[in-house]
CSV table of N, CA, C and O in Angstrom, one decimal:
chain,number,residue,atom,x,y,z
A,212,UNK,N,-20.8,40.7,27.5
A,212,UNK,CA,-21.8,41.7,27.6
A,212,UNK,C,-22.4,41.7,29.0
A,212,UNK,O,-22.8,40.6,29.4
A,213,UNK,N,-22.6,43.2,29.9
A,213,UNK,CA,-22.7,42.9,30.9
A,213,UNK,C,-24.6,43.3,30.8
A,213,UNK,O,-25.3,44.2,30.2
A,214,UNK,N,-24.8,42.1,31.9
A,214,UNK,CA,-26.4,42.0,32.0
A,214,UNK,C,-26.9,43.6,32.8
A,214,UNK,O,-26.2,44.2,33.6
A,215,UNK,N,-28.2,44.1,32.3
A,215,UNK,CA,-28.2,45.3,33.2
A,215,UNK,C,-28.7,44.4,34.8
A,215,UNK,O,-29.1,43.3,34.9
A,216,UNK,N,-28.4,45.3,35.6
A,216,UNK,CA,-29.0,45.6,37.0
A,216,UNK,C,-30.2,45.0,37.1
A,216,UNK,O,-30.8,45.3,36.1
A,217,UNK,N,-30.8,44.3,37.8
A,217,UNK,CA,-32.4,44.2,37.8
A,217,UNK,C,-32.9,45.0,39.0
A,217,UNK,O,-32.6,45.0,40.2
A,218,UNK,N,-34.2,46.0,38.1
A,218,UNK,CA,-34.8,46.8,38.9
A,218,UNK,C,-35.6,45.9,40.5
A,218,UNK,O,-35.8,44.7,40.8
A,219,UNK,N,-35.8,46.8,41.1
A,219,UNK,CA,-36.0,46.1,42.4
A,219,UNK,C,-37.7,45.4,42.3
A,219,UNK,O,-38.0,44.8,43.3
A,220,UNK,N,-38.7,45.5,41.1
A,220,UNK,CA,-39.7,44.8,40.5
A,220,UNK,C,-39.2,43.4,40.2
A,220,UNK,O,-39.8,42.4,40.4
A,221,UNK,N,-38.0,43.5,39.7
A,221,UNK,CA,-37.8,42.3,38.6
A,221,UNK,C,-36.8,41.3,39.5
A,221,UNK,O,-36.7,40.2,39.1
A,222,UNK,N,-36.1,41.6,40.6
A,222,UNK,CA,-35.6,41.5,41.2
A,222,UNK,C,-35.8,40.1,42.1
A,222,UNK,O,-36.8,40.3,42.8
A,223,UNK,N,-35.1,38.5,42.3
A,223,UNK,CA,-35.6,37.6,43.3
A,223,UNK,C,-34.6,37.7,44.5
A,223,UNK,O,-33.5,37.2,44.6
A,224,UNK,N,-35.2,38.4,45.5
A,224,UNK,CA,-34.9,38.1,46.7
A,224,UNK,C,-34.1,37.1,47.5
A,224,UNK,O,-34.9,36.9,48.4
A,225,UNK,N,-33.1,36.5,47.7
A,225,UNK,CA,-33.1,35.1,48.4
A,225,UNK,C,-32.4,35.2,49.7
A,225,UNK,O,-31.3,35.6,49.3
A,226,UNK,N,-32.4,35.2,50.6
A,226,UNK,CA,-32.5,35.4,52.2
A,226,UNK,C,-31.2,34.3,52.2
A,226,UNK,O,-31.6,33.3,51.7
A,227,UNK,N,-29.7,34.4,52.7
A,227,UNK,CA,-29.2,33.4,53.2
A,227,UNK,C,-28.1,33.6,54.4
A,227,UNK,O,-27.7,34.7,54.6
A,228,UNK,N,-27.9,32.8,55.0
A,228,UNK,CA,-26.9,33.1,56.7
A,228,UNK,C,-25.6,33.3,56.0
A,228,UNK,O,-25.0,33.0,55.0
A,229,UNK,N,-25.5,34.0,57.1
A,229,UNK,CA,-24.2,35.0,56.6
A,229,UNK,C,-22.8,34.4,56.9
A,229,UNK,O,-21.7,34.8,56.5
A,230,UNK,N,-23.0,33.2,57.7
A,230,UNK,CA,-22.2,32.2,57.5
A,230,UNK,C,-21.2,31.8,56.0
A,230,UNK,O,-20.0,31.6,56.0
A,231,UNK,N,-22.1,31.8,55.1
A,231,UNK,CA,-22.3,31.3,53.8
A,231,UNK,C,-21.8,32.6,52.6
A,231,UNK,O,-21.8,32.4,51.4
A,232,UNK,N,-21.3,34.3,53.5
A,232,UNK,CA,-21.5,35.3,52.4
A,232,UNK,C,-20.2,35.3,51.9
A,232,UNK,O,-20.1,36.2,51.0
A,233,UNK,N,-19.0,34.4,52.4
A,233,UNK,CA,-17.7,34.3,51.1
A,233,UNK,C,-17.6,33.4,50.0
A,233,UNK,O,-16.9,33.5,49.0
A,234,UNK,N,-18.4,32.4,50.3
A,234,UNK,CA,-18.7,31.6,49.2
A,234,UNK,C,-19.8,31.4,48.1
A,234,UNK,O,-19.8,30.9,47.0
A,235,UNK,N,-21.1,32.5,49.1
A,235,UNK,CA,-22.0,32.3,48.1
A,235,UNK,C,-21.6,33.3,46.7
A,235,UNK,O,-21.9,32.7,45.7
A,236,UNK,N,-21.2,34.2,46.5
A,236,UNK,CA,-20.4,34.8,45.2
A,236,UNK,C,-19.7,34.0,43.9
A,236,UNK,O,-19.7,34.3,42.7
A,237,UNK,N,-19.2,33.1,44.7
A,237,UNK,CA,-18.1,32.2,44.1
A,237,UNK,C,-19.2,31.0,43.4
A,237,UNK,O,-19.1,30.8,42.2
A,238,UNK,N,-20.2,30.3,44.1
A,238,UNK,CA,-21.3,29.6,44.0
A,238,UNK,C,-22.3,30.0,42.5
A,238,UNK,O,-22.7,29.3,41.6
A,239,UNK,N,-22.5,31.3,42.6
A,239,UNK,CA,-23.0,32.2,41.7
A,239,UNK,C,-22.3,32.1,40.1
A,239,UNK,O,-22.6,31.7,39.0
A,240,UNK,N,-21.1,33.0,40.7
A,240,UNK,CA,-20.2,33.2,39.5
A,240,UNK,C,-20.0,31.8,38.8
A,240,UNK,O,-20.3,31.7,37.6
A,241,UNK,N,-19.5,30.7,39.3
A,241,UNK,CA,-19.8,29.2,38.9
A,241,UNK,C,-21.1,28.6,38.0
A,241,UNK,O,-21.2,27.7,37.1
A,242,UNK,N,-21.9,29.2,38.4
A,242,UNK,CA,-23.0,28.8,37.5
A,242,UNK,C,-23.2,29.4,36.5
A,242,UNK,O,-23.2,28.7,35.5
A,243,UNK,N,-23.3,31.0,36.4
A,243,UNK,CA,-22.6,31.7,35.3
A,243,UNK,C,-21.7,31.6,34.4
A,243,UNK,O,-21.6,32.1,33.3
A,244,UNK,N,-21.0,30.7,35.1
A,244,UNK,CA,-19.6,29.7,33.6
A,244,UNK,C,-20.4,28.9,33.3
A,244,UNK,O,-20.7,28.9,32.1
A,245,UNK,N,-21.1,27.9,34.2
A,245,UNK,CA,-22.1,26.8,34.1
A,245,UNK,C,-22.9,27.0,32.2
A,245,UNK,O,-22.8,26.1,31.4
A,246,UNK,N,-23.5,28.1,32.2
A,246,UNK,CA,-24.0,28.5,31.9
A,246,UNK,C,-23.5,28.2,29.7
A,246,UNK,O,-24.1,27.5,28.8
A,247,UNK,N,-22.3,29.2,29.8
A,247,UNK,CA,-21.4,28.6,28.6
A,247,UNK,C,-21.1,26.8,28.4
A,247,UNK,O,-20.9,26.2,27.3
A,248,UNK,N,-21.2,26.4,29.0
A,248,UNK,CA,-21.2,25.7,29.5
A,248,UNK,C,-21.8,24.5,28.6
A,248,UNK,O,-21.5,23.7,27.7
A,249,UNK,N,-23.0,24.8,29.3
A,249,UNK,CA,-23.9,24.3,28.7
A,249,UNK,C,-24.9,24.4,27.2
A,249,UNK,O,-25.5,23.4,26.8
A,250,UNK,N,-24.9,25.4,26.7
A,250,UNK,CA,-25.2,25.7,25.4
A,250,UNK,C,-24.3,25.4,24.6
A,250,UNK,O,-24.5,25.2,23.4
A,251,UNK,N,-22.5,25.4,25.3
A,251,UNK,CA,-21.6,24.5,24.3
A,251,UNK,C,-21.9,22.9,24.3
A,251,UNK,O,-21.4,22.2,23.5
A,252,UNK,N,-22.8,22.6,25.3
A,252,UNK,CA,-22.7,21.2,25.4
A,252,UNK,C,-23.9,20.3,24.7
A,252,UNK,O,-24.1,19.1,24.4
A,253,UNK,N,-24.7,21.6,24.6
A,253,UNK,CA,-26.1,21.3,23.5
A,253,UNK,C,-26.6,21.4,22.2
A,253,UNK,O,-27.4,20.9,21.4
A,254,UNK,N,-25.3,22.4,22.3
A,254,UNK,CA,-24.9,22.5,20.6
A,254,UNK,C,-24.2,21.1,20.2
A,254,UNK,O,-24.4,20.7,19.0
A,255,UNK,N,-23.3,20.0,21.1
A,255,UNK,CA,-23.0,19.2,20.8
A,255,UNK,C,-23.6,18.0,20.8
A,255,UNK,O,-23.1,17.0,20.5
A,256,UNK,N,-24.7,18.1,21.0
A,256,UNK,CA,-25.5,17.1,22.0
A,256,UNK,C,-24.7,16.2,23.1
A,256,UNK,O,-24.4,15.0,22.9
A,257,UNK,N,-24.3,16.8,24.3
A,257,UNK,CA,-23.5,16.2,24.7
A,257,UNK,C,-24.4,16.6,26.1
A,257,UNK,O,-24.5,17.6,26.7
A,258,UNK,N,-25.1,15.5,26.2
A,258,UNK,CA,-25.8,15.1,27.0
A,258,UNK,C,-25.5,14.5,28.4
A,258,UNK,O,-26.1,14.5,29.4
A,259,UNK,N,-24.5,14.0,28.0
A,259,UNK,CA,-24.0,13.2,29.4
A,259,UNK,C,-23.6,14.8,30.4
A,259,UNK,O,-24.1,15.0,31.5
A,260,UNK,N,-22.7,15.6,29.9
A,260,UNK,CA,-22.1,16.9,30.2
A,260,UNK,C,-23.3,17.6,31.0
A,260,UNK,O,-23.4,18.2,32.1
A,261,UNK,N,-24.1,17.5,30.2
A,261,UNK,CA,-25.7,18.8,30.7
A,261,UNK,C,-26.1,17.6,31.8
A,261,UNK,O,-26.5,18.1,32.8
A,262,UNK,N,-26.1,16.5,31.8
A,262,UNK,CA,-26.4,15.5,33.1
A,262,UNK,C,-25.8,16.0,34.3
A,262,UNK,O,-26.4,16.3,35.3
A,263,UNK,N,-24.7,16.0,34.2
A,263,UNK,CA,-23.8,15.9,35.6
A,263,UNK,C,-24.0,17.3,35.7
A,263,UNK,O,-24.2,17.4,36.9
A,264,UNK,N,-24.1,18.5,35.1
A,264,UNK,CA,-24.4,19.6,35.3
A,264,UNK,C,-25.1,19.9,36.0
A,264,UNK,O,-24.9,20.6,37.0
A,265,UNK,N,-26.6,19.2,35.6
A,265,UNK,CA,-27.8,19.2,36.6
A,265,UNK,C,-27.9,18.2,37.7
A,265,UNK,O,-28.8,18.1,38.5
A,266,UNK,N,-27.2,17.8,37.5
A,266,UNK,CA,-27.2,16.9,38.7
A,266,UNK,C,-26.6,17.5,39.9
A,266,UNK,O,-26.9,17.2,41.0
A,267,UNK,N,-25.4,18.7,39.8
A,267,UNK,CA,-24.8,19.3,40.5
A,267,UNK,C,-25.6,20.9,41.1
A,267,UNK,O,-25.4,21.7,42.1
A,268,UNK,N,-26.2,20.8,40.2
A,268,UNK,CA,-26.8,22.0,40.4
A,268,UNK,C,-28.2,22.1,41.1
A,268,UNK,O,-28.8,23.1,41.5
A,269,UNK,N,-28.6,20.1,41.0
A,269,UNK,CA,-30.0,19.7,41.8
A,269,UNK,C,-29.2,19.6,43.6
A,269,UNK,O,-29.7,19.8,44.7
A,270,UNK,N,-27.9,19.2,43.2
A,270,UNK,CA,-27.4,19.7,45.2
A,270,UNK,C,-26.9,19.7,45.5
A,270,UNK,O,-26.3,19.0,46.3
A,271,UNK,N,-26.9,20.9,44.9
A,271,UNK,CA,-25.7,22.0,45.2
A,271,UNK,C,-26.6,23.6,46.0
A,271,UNK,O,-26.4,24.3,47.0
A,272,UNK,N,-27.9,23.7,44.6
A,272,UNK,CA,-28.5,25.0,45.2
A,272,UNK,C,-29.2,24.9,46.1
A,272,UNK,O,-29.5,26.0,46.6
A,273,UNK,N,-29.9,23.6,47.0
A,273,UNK,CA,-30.5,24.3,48.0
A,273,UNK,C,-29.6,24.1,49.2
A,273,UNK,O,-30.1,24.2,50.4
A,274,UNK,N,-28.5,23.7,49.2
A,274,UNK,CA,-27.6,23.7,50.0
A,274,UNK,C,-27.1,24.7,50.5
A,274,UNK,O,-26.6,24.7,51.7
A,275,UNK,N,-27.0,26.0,49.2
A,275,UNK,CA,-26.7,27.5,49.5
A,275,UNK,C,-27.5,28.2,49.8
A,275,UNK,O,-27.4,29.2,50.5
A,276,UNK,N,-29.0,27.7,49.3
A,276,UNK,CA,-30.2,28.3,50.0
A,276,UNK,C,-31.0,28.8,48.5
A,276,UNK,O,-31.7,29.7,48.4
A,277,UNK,N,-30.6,27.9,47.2
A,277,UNK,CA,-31.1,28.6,45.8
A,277,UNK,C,-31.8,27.4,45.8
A,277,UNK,O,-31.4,26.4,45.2
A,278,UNK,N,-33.2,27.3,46.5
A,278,UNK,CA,-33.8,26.3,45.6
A,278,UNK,C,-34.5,26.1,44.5
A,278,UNK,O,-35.0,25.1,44.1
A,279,UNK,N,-34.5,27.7,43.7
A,279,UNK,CA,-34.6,27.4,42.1
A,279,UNK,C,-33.7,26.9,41.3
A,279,UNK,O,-34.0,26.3,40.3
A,280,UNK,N,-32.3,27.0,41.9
A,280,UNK,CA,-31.2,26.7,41.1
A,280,UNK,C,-31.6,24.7,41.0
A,280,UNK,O,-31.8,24.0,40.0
A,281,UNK,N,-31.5,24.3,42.3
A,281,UNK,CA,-32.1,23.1,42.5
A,281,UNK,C,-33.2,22.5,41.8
A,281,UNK,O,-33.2,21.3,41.5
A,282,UNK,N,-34.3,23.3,41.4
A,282,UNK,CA,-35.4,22.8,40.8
A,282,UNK,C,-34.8,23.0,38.9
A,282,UNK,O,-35.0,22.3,37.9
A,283,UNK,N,-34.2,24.0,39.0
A,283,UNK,CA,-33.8,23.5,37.4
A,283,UNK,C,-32.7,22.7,37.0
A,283,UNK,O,-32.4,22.5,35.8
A,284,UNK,N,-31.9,22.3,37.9
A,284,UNK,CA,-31.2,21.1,38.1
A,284,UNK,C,-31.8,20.0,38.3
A,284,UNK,O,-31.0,19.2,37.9
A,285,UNK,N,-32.6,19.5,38.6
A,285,UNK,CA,-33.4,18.4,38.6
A,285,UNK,C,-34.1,18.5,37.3
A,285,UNK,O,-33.7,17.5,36.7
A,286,UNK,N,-35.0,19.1,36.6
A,286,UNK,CA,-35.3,19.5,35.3
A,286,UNK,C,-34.4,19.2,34.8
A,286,UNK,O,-34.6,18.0,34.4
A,287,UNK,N,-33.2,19.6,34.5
A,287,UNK,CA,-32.4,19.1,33.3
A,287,UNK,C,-31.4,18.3,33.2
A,287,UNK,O,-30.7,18.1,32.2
A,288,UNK,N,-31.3,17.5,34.9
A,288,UNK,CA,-30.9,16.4,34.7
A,288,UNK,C,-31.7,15.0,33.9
A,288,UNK,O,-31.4,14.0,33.2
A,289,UNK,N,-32.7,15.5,34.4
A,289,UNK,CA,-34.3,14.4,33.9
A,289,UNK,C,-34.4,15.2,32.0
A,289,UNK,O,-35.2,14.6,31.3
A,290,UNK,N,-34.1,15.7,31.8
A,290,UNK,CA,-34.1,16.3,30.0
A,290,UNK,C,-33.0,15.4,29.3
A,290,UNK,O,-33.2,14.7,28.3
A,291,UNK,N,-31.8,15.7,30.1
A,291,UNK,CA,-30.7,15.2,29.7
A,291,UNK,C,-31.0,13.5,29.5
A,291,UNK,O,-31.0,13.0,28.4
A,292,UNK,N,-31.3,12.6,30.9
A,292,UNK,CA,-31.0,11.7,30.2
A,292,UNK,C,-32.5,11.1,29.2
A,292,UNK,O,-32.4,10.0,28.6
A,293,UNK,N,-33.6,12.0,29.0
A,293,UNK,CA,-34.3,11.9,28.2
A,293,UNK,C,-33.8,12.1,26.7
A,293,UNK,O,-34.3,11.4,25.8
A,294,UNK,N,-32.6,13.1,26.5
A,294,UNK,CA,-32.1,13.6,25.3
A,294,UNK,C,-32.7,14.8,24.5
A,294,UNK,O,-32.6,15.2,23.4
A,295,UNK,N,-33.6,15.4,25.7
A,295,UNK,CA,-34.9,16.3,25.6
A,295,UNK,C,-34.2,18.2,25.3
A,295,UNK,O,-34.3,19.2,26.1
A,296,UNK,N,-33.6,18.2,24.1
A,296,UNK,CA,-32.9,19.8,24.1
A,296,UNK,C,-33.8,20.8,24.6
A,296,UNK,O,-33.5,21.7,25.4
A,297,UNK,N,-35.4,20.4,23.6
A,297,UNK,CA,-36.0,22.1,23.7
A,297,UNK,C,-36.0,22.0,25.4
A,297,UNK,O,-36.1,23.1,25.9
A,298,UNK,N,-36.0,21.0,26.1
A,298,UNK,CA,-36.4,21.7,27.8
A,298,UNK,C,-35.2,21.6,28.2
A,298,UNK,O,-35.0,21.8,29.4
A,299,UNK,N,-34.3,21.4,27.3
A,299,UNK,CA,-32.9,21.8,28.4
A,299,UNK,C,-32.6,23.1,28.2
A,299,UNK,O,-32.1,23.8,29.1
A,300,UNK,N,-32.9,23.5,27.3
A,300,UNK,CA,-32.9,24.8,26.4
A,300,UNK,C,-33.6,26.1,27.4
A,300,UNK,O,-33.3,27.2,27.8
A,301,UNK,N,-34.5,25.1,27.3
A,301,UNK,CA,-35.7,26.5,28.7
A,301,UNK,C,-35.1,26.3,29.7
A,301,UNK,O,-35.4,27.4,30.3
A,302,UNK,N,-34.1,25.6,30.7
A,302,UNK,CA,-34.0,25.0,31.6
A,302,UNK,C,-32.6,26.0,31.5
A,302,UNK,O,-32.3,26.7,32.4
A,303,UNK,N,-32.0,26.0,30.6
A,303,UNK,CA,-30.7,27.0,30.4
A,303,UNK,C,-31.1,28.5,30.3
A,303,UNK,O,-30.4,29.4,30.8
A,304,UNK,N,-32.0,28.6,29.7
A,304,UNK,CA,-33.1,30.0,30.0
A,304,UNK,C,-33.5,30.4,31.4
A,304,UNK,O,-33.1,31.4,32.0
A,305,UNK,N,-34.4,29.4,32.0
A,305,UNK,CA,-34.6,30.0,33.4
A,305,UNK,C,-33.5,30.4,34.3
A,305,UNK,O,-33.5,31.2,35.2
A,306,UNK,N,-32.3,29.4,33.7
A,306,UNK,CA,-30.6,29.5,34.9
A,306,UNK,C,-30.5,31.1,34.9
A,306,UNK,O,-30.6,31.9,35.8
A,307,UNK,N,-30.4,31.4,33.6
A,307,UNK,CA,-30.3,32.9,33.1
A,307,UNK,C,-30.4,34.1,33.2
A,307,UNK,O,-29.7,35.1,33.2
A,308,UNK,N,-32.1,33.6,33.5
A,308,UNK,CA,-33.1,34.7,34.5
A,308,UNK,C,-32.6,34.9,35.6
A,308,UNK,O,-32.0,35.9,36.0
A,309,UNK,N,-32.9,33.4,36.2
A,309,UNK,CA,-32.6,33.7,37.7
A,309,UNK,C,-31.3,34.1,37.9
A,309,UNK,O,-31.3,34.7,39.0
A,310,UNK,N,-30.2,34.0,37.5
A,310,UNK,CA,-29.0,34.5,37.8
A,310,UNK,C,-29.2,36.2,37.7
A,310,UNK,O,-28.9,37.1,38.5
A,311,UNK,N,-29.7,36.3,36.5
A,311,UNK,CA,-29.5,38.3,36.8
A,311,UNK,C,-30.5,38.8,37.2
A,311,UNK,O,-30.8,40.0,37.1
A,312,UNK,N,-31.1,37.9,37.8
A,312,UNK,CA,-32.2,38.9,38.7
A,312,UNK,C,-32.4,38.8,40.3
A,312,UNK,O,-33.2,39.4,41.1
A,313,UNK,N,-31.1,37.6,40.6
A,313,UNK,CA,-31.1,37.1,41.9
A,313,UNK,C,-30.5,38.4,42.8
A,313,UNK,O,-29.6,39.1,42.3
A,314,UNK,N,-30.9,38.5,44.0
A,314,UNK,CA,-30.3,39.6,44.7
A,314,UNK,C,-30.0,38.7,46.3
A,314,UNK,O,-31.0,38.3,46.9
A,315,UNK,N,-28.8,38.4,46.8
A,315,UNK,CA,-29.1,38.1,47.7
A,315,UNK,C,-29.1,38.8,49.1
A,315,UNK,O,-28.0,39.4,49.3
A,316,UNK,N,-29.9,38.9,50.0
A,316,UNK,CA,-29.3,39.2,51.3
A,316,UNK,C,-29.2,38.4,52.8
A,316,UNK,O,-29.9,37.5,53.2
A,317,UNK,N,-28.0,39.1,53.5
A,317,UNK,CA,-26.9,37.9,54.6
A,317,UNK,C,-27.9,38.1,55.2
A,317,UNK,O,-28.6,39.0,54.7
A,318,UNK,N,-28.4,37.5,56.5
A,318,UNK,CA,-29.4,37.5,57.4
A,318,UNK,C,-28.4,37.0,58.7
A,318,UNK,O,-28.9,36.9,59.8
C-alpha cells in the first residue's frame, strides 16, 4: 500500500550535500524494509534483532544527515535491551512518520 504524498504542511524538510544524493535513496528505502522488519521482530519478541537495528540506525542517520532517524535509534536500542515493546512500538511509529513525510533537498 503506497503511503500518500505528504502535503508540504506535513512535510520534514532535511537539507543534505549533494555529495550524498545517490546513496541517500538507497539509505531511505533500507529503513523502509527496516521497518517490516521490525514489527516481525516484535511480534517475536526478538529483541536482540530490534537491538542491532537501532543501534544501526543510532549511526547510521546522522551520518546521512537524518538526525531523527538517529534519535529513534538510540530509543530503541535502549527499549530493546530493556525488553520494553510498547516503546519500541512508538519508536517503530515515529520511523514511520518520519519516513513519509521526509522530503529531502541536495544543497
Amino acid at each position: 500500500m503506497a503511503l500518500p504524498q505528504p502535503t508540504p504542511l506535513d512535510r520534514i524538510t532535511v537539507s543534505i550535500d549533494k555529495d550524498l544524493e545517490d546513496i541517500v535513496p538507497v539509505f531511505l528505502n533500507n529503513r523502509r524494509k527496516d521497518l517490516q522488519t521490525l514489527r516481525t521482530a516484535l511480534a517475536q519478541q526478538d529483541f536482540e534483532t530490534i537491538r542491532t537495528l537501532g543501534h544501526r540506525m543510532r549511526g547510521d542517520g546522522g551520518g546521512y544527515g537524518f538526525d531523527a532517524i538517529s534519535r529513534i535509534g538510540t530509543a530503541m536500542e535502549s527499549a530493546a535491551a530493556r525488553r520494553d515493546s510498547p516503546v519500541i512500538q512508538e519508536q517503530t511509529q515515529q520511523l514511520e512518520e518520519f519516513l513519509a513525510r521526509v522530503h529531502v533537498e541536495y544543497r
